[in-house]
């Protein structure tokens, strides 16, 4: 039983910090993905304006391409 308890303690010592690091990195990745998404939408909006299309027309075209 003592050996199992020691193994469990070492597993928790390694596992808990790994889980915390995973959650922190995952949150940073989510923020980064959201920033990229916002930038992409902003870029598409500007490109559509340069083509003389309204944002609504651009959104319809993008939706139709995805279908």
GROMACS .gro file of N, CA, C and O in nm, residues 7-41:
model
  140
    7UNK      N    1   0.357   0.639  -0.527
    7UNK     CA    2   0.337   0.656  -0.671
    7UNK      C    3   0.227   0.757  -0.698
    7UNK      O    4   0.239   0.842  -0.789
    8UNK      N    5   0.120   0.753  -0.622
    8UNK     CA    6   0.009   0.846  -0.638
    8UNK      C    7   0.055   0.989  -0.610
    8UNK      O    8   0.021   1.082  -0.684
    9UNK      N    9   0.134   1.007  -0.505
    9UNK     CA   10   0.184   1.140  -0.470
    9UNK      C   11   0.269   1.196  -0.584
    9UNK      O   12   0.253   1.311  -0.625
   10UNK      N   13   0.361   1.115  -0.636
   10UNK     CA   14   0.445   1.162  -0.746
   10UNK      C   15   0.362   1.191  -0.871
   10UNK      O   16   0.388   1.286  -0.944
   11UNK      N   17   0.261   1.111  -0.894
   11UNK     CA   18   0.173   1.136  -1.007
   11UNK      C   19   0.099   1.269  -0.993
   11UNK      O   20   0.085   1.344  -1.090
   12UNK      N   21   0.054   1.299  -0.873
   12UNK     CA   22  -0.014   1.427  -0.849
   12UNK      C   23   0.084   1.545  -0.857
   12UNK      O   24   0.049   1.652  -0.908
   13UNK      N   25   0.206   1.524  -0.808
   13UNK     CA   26   0.307   1.630  -0.815
   13UNK      C   27   0.336   1.666  -0.960
   13UNK      O   28   0.356   1.783  -0.994
   14UNK      N   29   0.336   1.569  -1.046
   14UNK     CA   30   0.361   1.594  -1.188
   14UNK      C   31   0.232   1.636  -1.260
   14UNK      O   32   0.232   1.728  -1.343
   15UNK      N   33   0.122   1.573  -1.228
   15UNK     CA   34  -0.003   1.595  -1.301
   15UNK      C   35  -0.069   1.729  -1.278
   15UNK      O   36  -0.119   1.791  -1.372
   16UNK      N   37  -0.072   1.777  -1.155
   16UNK     CA   38  -0.140   1.903  -1.124
   16UNK      C   39  -0.072   2.022  -1.194
   16UNK      O   40  -0.141   2.100  -1.261
   17UNK      N   41   0.060   2.038  -1.185
   17UNK     CA   42   0.122   2.149  -1.259
   17UNK      C   43   0.106   2.135  -1.411
   17UNK      O   44   0.089   2.236  -1.481
   18UNK      N   45   0.109   2.012  -1.460
   18UNK     CA   46   0.090   1.991  -1.604
   18UNK      C   47  -0.051   2.035  -1.645
   18UNK      O   48  -0.069   2.097  -1.750
   19UNK      N   49  -0.151   2.004  -1.565
   19UNK     CA   50  -0.288   2.045  -1.595
   19UNK      C   51  -0.303   2.197  -1.591
   19UNK      O   52  -0.368   2.256  -1.677
   20UNK      N   53  -0.240   2.260  -1.493
   20UNK     CA   54  -0.245   2.407  -1.484
   20UNK      C   55  -0.179   2.469  -1.606
   20UNK      O   56  -0.234   2.561  -1.668
   21UNK      N   57  -0.062   2.418  -1.645
   21UNK     CA   58   0.008   2.470  -1.763
   21UNK      C   59  -0.077   2.449  -1.889
   21UNK      O   60  -0.085   2.539  -1.974
   22UNK      N   61  -0.139   2.335  -1.901
   22UNK     CA   62  -0.224   2.306  -2.017
   22UNK      C   63  -0.339   2.405  -2.026
   22UNK      O   64  -0.369   2.459  -2.132
   23UNK      N   65  -0.404   2.433  -1.913
   23UNK     CA   66  -0.517   2.526  -1.912
   23UNK      C   67  -0.471   2.669  -1.943
   23UNK      O   68  -0.540   2.741  -2.016
   24UNK      N   69  -0.357   2.709  -1.889
   24UNK     CA   70  -0.307   2.844  -1.918
   24UNK      C   71  -0.271   2.858  -2.065
   24UNK      O   72  -0.305   2.959  -2.129
   25UNK      N   73  -0.201   2.761  -2.120
   25UNK     CA   74  -0.164   2.767  -2.261
   25UNK      C   75  -0.288   2.761  -2.350
   25UNK      O   76  -0.295   2.830  -2.452
   26UNK      N   77  -0.385   2.680  -2.313
   26UNK     CA   78  -0.510   2.671  -2.390
   26UNK      C   79  -0.583   2.804  -2.392
   26UNK      O   80  -0.637   2.845  -2.495
   27UNK      N   81  -0.585   2.873  -2.280
   27UNK     CA   82  -0.650   3.004  -2.273
   27UNK      C   83  -0.577   3.105  -2.361
   27UNK      O   84  -0.640   3.185  -2.431
   28UNK      N   85  -0.444   3.100  -2.360
   28UNK     CA   86  -0.367   3.192  -2.444
   28UNK      C   87  -0.391   3.164  -2.592
   28UNK      O   88  -0.400   3.256  -2.673
   29UNK      N   89  -0.402   3.038  -2.627
   29UNK     CA   90  -0.429   3.001  -2.766
   29UNK      C   91  -0.567   3.053  -2.808
   29UNK      O   92  -0.583   3.106  -2.918
   30UNK      N   93  -0.665   3.039  -2.720
   30UNK     CA   94  -0.800   3.089  -2.751
   30UNK      C   95  -0.799   3.239  -2.776
   30UNK      O   96  -0.863   3.288  -2.869
   31UNK      N   97  -0.726   3.313  -2.693
   31UNK     CA   98  -0.717   3.459  -2.711
   31UNK      C   99  -0.651   3.489  -2.846
   31UNK      O  100  -0.696   3.576  -2.921
   32UNK      N  101  -0.544   3.417  -2.878
   32UNK     CA  102  -0.473   3.438  -3.003
   32UNK      C  103  -0.563   3.407  -3.123
   32UNK      O  104  -0.567   3.483  -3.220
   33UNK      N  105  -0.639   3.299  -3.116
   33UNK     CA  106  -0.730   3.263  -3.225
   33UNK      C  107  -0.837   3.370  -3.243
   33UNK      O  108  -0.871   3.407  -3.355
   34UNK      N  109  -0.891   3.421  -3.133
   34UNK     CA  110  -0.992   3.526  -3.141
   34UNK      C  111  -0.936   3.653  -3.205
   34UNK      O  112  -1.003   3.718  -3.285
   35UNK      N  113  -0.811   3.687  -3.171
   35UNK     CA  114  -0.748   3.806  -3.230
   35UNK      C  115  -0.728   3.786  -3.380
   35UNK      O  116  -0.751   3.878  -3.459
   36UNK      N  117  -0.686   3.668  -3.421
   36UNK     CA  118  -0.668   3.640  -3.564
   36UNK      C  119  -0.802   3.647  -3.635
   36UNK      O  120  -0.812   3.703  -3.745
   37UNK      N  121  -0.906   3.592  -3.575
   37UNK     CA  122  -1.040   3.595  -3.636
   37UNK      C  123  -1.089   3.738  -3.653
   37UNK      O  124  -1.142   3.774  -3.758
   38UNK      N  125  -1.072   3.820  -3.550
   38UNK     CA  126  -1.113   3.961  -3.559
   38UNK      C  127  -1.036   4.032  -3.669
   38UNK      O  128  -1.093   4.111  -3.746
   39UNK      N  129  -0.906   4.007  -3.678
   39UNK     CA  130  -0.825   4.070  -3.782
   39UNK      C  131  -0.871   4.026  -3.920
   39UNK      O  132  -0.880   4.108  -4.012
   40UNK      N  133  -0.901   3.898  -3.936
   40UNK     CA  134  -0.946   3.847  -4.066
   40UNK      C  135  -1.077   3.913  -4.107
   40UNK      O  136  -1.093   3.952  -4.224
   41UNK      N  137  -1.170   3.928  -4.013
   41UNK     CA  138  -1.297   3.995  -4.045
   41UNK      C  139  -1.273   4.141  -4.084
   41UNK      O  140  -1.334   4.191  -4.178
   0.00000   0.00000   0.00000
